mmCIF file of C-alpha atoms in Angstrom:
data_model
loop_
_atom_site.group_PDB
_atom_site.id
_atom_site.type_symbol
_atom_site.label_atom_id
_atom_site.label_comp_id
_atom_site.label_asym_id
_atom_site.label_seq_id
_atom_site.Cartn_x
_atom_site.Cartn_y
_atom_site.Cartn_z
ATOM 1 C CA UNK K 910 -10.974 18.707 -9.473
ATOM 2 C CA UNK K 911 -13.884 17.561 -10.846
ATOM 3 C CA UNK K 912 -16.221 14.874 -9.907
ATOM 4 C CA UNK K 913 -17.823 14.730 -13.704
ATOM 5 C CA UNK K 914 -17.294 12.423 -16.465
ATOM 6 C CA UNK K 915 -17.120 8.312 -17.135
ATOM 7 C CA UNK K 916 -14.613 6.274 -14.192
ATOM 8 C CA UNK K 917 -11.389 6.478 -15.226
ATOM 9 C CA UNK K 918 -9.453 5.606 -11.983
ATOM 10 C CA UNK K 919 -8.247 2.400 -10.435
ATOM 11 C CA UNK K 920 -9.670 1.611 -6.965
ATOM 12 C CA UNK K 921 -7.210 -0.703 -5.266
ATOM 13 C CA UNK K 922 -7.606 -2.351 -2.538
ATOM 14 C CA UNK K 923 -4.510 -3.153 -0.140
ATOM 15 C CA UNK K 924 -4.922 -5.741 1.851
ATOM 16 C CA UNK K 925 -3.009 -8.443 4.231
ATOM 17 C CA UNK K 926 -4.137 -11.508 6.422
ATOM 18 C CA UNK K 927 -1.746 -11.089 8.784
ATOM 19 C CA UNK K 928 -0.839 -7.818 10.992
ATOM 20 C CA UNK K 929 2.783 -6.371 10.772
ATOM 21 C CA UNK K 930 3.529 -6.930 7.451
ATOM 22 C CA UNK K 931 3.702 -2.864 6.454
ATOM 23 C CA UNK K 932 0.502 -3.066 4.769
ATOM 24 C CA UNK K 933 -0.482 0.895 5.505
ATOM 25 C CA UNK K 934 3.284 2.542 5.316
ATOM 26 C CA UNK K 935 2.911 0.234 1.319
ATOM 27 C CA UNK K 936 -0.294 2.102 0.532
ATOM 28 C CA UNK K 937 1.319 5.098 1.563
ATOM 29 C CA UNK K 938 4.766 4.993 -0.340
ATOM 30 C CA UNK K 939 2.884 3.508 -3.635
ATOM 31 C CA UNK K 940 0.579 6.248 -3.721
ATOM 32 C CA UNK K 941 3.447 9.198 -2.581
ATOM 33 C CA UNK K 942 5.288 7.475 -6.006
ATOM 34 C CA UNK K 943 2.402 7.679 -8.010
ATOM 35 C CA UNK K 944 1.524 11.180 -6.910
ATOM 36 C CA UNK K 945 5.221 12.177 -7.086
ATOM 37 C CA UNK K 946 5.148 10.554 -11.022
ATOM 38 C CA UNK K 947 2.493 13.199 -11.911
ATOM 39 C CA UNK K 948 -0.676 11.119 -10.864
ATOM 40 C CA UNK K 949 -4.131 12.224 -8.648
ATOM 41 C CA UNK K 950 -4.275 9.586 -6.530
ATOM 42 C CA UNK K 951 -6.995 9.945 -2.910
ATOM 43 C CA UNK K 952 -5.629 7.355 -0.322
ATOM 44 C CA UNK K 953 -8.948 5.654 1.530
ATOM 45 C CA UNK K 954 -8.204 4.982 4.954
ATOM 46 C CA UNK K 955 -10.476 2.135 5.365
ATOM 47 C CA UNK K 956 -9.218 0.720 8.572
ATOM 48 C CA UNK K 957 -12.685 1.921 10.564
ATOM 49 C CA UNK K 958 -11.894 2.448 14.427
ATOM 50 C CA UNK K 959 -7.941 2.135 13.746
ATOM 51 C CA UNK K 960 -7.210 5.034 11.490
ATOM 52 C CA UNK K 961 -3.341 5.262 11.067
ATOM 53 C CA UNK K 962 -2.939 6.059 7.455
ATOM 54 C CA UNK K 963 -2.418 9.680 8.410
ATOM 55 C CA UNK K 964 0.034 9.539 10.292
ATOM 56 C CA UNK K 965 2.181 7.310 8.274
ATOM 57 C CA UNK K 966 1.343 9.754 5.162
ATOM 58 C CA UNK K 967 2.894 12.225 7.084
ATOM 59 C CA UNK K 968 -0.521 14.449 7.814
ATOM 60 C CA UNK K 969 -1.331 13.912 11.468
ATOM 61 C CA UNK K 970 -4.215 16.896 11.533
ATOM 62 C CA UNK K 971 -6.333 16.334 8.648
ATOM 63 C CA UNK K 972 -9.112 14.236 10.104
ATOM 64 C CA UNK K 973 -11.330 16.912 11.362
ATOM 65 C CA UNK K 974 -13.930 15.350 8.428
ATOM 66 C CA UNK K 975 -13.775 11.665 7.469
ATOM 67 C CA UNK K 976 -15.562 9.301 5.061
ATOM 68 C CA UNK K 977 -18.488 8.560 7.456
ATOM 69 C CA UNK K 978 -19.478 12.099 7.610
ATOM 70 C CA UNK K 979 -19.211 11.904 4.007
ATOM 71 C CA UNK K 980 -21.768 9.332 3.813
ATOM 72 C CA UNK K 981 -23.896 10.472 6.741
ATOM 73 C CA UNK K 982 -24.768 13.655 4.599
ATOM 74 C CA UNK K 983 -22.559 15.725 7.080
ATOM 75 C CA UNK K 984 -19.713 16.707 4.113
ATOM 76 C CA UNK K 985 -19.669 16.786 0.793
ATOM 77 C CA UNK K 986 -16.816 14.657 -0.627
ATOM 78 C CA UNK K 987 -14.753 17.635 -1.492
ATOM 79 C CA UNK K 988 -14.700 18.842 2.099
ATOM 80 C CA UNK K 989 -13.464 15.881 3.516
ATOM 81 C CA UNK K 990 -10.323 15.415 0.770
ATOM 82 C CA UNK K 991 -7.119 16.526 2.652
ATOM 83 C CA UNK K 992 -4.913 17.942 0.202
ATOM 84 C CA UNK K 993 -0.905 16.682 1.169
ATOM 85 C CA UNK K 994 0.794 19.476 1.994
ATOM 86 C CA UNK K 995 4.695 18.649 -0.019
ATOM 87 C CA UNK K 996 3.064 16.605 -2.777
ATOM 88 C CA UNK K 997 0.810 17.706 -4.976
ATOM 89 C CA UNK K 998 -2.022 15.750 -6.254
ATOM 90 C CA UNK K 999 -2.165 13.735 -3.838
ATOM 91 C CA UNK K 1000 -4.889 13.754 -0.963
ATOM 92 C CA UNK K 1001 -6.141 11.581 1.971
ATOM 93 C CA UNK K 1002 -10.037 11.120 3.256
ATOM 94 C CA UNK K 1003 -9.776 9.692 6.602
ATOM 95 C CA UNK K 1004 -11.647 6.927 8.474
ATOM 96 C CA UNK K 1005 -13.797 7.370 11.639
ATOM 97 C CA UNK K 1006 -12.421 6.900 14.529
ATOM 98 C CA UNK K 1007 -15.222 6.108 16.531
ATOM 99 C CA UNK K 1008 -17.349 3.961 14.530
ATOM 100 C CA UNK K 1009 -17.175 0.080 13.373
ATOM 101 C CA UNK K 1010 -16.844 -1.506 9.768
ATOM 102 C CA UNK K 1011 -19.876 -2.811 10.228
ATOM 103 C CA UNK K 1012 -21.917 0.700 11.065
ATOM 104 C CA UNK K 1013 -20.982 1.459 7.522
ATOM 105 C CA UNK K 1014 -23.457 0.925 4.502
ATOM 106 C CA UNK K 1015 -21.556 -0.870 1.962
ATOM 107 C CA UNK K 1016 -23.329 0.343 -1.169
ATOM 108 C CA UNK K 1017 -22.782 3.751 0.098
ATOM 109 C CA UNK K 1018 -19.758 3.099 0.374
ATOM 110 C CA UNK K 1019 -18.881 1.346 -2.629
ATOM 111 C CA UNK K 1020 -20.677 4.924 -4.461
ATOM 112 C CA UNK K 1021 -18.113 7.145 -2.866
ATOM 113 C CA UNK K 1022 -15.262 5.065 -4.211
ATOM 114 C CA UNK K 1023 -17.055 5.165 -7.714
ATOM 115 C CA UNK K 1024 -17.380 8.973 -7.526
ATOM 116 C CA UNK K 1025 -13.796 9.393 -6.289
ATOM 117 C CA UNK K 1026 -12.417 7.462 -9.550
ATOM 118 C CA UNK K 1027 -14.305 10.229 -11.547
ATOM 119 C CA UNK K 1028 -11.614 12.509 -10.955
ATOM 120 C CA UNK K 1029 -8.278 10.335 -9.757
ATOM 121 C CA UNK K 1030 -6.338 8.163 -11.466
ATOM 122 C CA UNK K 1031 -5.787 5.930 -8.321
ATOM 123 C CA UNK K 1032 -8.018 5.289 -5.308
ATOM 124 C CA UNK K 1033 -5.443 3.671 -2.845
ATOM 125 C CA UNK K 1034 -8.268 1.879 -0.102
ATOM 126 C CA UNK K 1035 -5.796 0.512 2.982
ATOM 127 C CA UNK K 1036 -8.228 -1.701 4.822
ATOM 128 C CA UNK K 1037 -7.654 -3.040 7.727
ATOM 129 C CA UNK K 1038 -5.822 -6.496 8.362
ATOM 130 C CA UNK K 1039 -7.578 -9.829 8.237
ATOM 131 C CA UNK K 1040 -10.517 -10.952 7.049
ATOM 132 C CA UNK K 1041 -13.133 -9.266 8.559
ATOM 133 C CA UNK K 1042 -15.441 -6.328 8.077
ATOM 134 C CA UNK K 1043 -13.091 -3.677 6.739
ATOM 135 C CA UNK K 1044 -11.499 -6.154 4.179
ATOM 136 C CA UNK K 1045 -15.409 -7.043 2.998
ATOM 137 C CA UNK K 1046 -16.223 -3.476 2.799
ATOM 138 C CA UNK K 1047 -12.987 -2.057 0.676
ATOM 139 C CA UNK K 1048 -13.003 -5.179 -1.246
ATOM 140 C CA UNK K 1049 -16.524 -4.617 -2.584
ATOM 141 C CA UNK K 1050 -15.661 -1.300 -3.653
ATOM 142 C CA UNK K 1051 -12.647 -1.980 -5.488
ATOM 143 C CA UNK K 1052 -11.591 -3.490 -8.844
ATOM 144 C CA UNK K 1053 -8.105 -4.288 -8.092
ATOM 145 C CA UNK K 1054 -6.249 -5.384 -5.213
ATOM 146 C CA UNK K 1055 -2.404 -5.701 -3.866
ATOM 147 C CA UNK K 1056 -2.348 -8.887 -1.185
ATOM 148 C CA UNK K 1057 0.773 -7.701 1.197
ATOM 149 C CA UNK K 1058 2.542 -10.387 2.871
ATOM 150 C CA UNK K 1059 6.651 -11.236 4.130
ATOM 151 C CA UNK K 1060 8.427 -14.298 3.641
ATOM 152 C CA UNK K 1061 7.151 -15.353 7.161
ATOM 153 C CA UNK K 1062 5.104 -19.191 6.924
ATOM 154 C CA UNK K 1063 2.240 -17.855 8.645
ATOM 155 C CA UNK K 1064 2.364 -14.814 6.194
ATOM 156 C CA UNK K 1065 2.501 -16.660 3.017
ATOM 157 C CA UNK K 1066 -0.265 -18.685 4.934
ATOM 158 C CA UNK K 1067 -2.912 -15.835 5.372
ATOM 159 C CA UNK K 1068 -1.713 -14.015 2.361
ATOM 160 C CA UNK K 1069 -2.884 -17.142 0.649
ATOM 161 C CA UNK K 1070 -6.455 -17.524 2.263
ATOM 162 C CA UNK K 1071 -6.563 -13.644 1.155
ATOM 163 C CA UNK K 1072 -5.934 -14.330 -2.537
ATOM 164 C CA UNK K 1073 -8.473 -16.990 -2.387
ATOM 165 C CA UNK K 1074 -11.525 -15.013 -0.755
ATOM 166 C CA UNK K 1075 -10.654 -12.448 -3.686
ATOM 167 C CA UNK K 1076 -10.817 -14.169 -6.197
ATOM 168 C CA UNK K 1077 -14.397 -14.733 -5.860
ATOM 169 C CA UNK K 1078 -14.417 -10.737 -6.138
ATOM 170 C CA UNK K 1079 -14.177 -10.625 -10.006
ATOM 171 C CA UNK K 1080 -11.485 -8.004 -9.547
ATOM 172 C CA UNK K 1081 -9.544 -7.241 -12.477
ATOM 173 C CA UNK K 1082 -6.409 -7.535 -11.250
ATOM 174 C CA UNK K 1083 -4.513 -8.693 -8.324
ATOM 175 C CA UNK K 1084 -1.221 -8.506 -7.323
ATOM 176 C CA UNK K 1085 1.481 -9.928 -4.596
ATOM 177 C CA UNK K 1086 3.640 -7.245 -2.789
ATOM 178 C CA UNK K 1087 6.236 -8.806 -0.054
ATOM 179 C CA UNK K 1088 7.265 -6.346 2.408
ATOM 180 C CA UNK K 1089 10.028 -6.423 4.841
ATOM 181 C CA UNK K 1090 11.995 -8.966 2.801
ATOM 182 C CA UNK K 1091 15.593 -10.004 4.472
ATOM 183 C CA UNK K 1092 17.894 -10.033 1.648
ATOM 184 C CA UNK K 1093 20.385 -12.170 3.802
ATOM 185 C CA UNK K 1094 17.125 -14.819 4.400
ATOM 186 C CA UNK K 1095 16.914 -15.267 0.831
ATOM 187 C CA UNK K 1096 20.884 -15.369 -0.157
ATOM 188 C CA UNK K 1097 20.874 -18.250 1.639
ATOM 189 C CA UNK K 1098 18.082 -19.998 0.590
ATOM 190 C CA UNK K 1099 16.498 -19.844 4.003
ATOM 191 C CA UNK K 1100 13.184 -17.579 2.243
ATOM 192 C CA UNK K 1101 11.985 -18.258 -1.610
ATOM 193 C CA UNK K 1102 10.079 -15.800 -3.256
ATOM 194 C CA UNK K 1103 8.970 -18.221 -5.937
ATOM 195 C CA UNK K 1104 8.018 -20.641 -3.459
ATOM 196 C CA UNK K 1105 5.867 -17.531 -1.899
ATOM 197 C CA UNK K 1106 4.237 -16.830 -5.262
ATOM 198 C CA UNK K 1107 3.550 -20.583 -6.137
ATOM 199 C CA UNK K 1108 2.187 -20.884 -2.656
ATOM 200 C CA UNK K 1109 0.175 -17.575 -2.790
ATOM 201 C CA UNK K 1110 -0.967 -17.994 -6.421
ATOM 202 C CA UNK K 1111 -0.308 -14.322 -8.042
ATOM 203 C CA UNK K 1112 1.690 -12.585 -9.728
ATOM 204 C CA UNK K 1113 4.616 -10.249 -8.129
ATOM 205 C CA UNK K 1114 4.470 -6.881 -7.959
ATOM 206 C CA UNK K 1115 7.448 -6.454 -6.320
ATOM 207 C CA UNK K 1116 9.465 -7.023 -2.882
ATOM 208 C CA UNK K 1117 10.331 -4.375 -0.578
ATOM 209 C CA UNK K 1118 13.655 -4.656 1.450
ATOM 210 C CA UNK K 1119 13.789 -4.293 5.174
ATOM 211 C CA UNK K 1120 14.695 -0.620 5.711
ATOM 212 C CA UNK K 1121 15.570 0.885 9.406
ATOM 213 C CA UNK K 1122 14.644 3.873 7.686
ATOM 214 C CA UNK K 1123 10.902 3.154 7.043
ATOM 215 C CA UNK K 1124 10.383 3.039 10.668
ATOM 216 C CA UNK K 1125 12.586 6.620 11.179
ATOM 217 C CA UNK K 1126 10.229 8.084 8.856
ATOM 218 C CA UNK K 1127 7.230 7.177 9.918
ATOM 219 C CA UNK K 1128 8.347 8.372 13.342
ATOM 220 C CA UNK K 1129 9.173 11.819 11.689
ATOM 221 C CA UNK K 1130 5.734 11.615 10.242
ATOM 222 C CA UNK K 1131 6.834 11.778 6.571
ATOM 223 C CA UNK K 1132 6.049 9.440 3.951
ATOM 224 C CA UNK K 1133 9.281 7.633 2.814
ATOM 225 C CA UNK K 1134 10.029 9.083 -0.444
ATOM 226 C CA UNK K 1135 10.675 12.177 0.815
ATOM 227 C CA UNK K 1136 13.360 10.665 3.561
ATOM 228 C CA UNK K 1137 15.642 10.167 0.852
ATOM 229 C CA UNK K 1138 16.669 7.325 -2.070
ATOM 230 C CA UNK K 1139 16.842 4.572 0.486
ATOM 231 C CA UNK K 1140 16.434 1.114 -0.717
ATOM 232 C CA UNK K 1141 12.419 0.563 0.435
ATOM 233 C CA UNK K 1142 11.599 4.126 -1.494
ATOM 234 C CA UNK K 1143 12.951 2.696 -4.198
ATOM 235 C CA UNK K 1144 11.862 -0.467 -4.735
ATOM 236 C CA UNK K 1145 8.067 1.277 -3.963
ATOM 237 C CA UNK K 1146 8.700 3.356 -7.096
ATOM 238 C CA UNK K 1147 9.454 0.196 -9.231
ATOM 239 C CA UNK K 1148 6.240 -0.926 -8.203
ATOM 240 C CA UNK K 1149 4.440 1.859 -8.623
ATOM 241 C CA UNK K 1150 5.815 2.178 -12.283
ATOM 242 C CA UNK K 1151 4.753 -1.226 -13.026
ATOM 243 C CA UNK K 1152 1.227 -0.137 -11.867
ATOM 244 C CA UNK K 1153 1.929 2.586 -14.359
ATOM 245 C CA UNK K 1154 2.013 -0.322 -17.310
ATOM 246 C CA UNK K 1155 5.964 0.338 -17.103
ATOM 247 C CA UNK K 1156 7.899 -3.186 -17.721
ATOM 248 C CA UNK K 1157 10.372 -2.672 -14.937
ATOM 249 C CA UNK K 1158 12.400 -5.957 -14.220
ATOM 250 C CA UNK K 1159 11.207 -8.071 -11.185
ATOM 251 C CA UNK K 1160 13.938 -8.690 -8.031
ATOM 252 C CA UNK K 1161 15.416 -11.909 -8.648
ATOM 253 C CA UNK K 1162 19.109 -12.409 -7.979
ATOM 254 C CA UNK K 1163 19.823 -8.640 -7.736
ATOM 255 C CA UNK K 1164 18.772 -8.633 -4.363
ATOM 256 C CA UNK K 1165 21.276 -12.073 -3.409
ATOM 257 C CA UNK K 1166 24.030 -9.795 -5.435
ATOM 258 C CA UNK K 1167 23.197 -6.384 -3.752
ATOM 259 C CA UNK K 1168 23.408 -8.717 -0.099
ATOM 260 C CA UNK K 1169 26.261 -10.648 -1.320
ATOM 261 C CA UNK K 1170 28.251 -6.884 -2.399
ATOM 262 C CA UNK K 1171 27.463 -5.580 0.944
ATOM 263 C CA UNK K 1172 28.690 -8.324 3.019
ATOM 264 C CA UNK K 1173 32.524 -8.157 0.725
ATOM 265 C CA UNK K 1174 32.290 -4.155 1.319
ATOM 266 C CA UNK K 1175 32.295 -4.933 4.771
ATOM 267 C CA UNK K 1176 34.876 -7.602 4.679
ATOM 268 C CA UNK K 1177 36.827 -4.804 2.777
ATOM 269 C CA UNK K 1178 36.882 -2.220 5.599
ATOM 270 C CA UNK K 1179 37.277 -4.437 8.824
ATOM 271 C CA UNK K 1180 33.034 -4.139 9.327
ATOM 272 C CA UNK K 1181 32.960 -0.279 9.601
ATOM 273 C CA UNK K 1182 29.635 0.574 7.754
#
């Protein structure tokens, strides 16, 4: 891998106002998918003090080196790159652990993610959640960004002040994922994901379904495409193909119909699953 040439990656941010919402296990699926489609993609834990994204990527011992010795002149960027061990081309550098956002120099930084897109075709930069110092330093260093919410008020509420602080960014692109979507909630009109995007102001990337099985795999320490074709790893691959330029229908009433299906199966054999 070589750090030579003109950028040719997309560094992009992932980001969410409000805790909970699945914002790290998103940045992990997308980049698994995008890795998995044949792509070099380097998720950026950049949730300083907090580190997670490691564990969720399924690679709970490579943080012995992390971005700050990276930038502290104690590793040189290819030491600290953790390659996954079940899916090629794609690695991890890891956050400190023991430092604060603010300790770190944003123009360094901001240079690392610049070198990094030299030789990737995605930087994947999971920040941490708010507003704060580790969504000022990823955002700075990116040039696109996917604002992670849920169909929850407060949700679409922060999700919203999000979109607006990055708009001032000049990014190139950015995106609405919703995460943890009840398809019942929306069969019956009691969540609207156009309302969401109205309210929000961007365009959908796509919605992930609430999946029981997200939450076994990350407790199995393996990212979720590799737990099987379950309804969230899918609908993460549909949005990592549209990242891919791919023109992949948007969820609209197929997720009502797939709810609506389920609930006659069920009807059909006395409730047995």
């Amino acid at each position: 891998m070589s750090l030579g040439g003109e950028l040719l990656g997309k560094a992009i941010l992932v980001t969410s106002g409000k805790g909970g919402t699945g914002k790290t296990t998103l940045t992990a699926g997308l980049a698994a998918c995008l890795a998995a489609m044949g792509r070099r993609v380097v998720c950026i834990d950049a949730d300083v003090g907090l580190r997670n994204l490691d564990l969720v990527l399924g690679m709970p011992d490579a943080a012995a080196l992390d971005f700050h010795d990276v930038l502290t002149g104690g590793a040189v960027l290819r030491e600290a790159l953790y390659r996954h061990p079940q899916i090629p081309g794609l690695y991890l550098l890891s956050a400190p652990s023991e430092r604060k956002a603010g300790q770190i120099v944003p123009e360094l930084f901001s240079e690392m993610v610049k070198a990094l897109q030299k030789h990737c075709d995605y930087c994947m930069v999971d920040c941490a959640a708010g507003l704060g110092e580790s969504f000022a330093l990823a955002a700075g260093a990116c040039d696109h960004a996917i604002v992670v919410g849920n169909l929850e008020p407060a949700a679409i509420r922060d999700a919203t002040r999000t979109a607006e602080l990055l708009h001032n960014q000049n990014l190139k692109a950015v995106w609405l994922a919703l995460n943890r979507v009840r398809p019942e909630l929306v069969a019956y009109g009691s969540a609207n994901v156009d309302d969401a995007m109205d309210t929000v102001g961007l365009p959908l990337l796509g919605l992930v379904p609430e999946d029981i099985s997200v939450i076994d795999a990350a407790n199995k320490y393996m990212p979720i495409i590799l737990y099987g074709q379950t309804d969230a790893a899918l609908a993460m691959l549909r949005m990592a193909k549209r990242l891919e330029g791919e023109r992949i229908p948007l969820p609209g009433k197929s997720i009502k119909s797939r709810y609506h299906a389920h609930k006659i199966s069920l009807k059909k054999t006395g409730g047995r699953i």
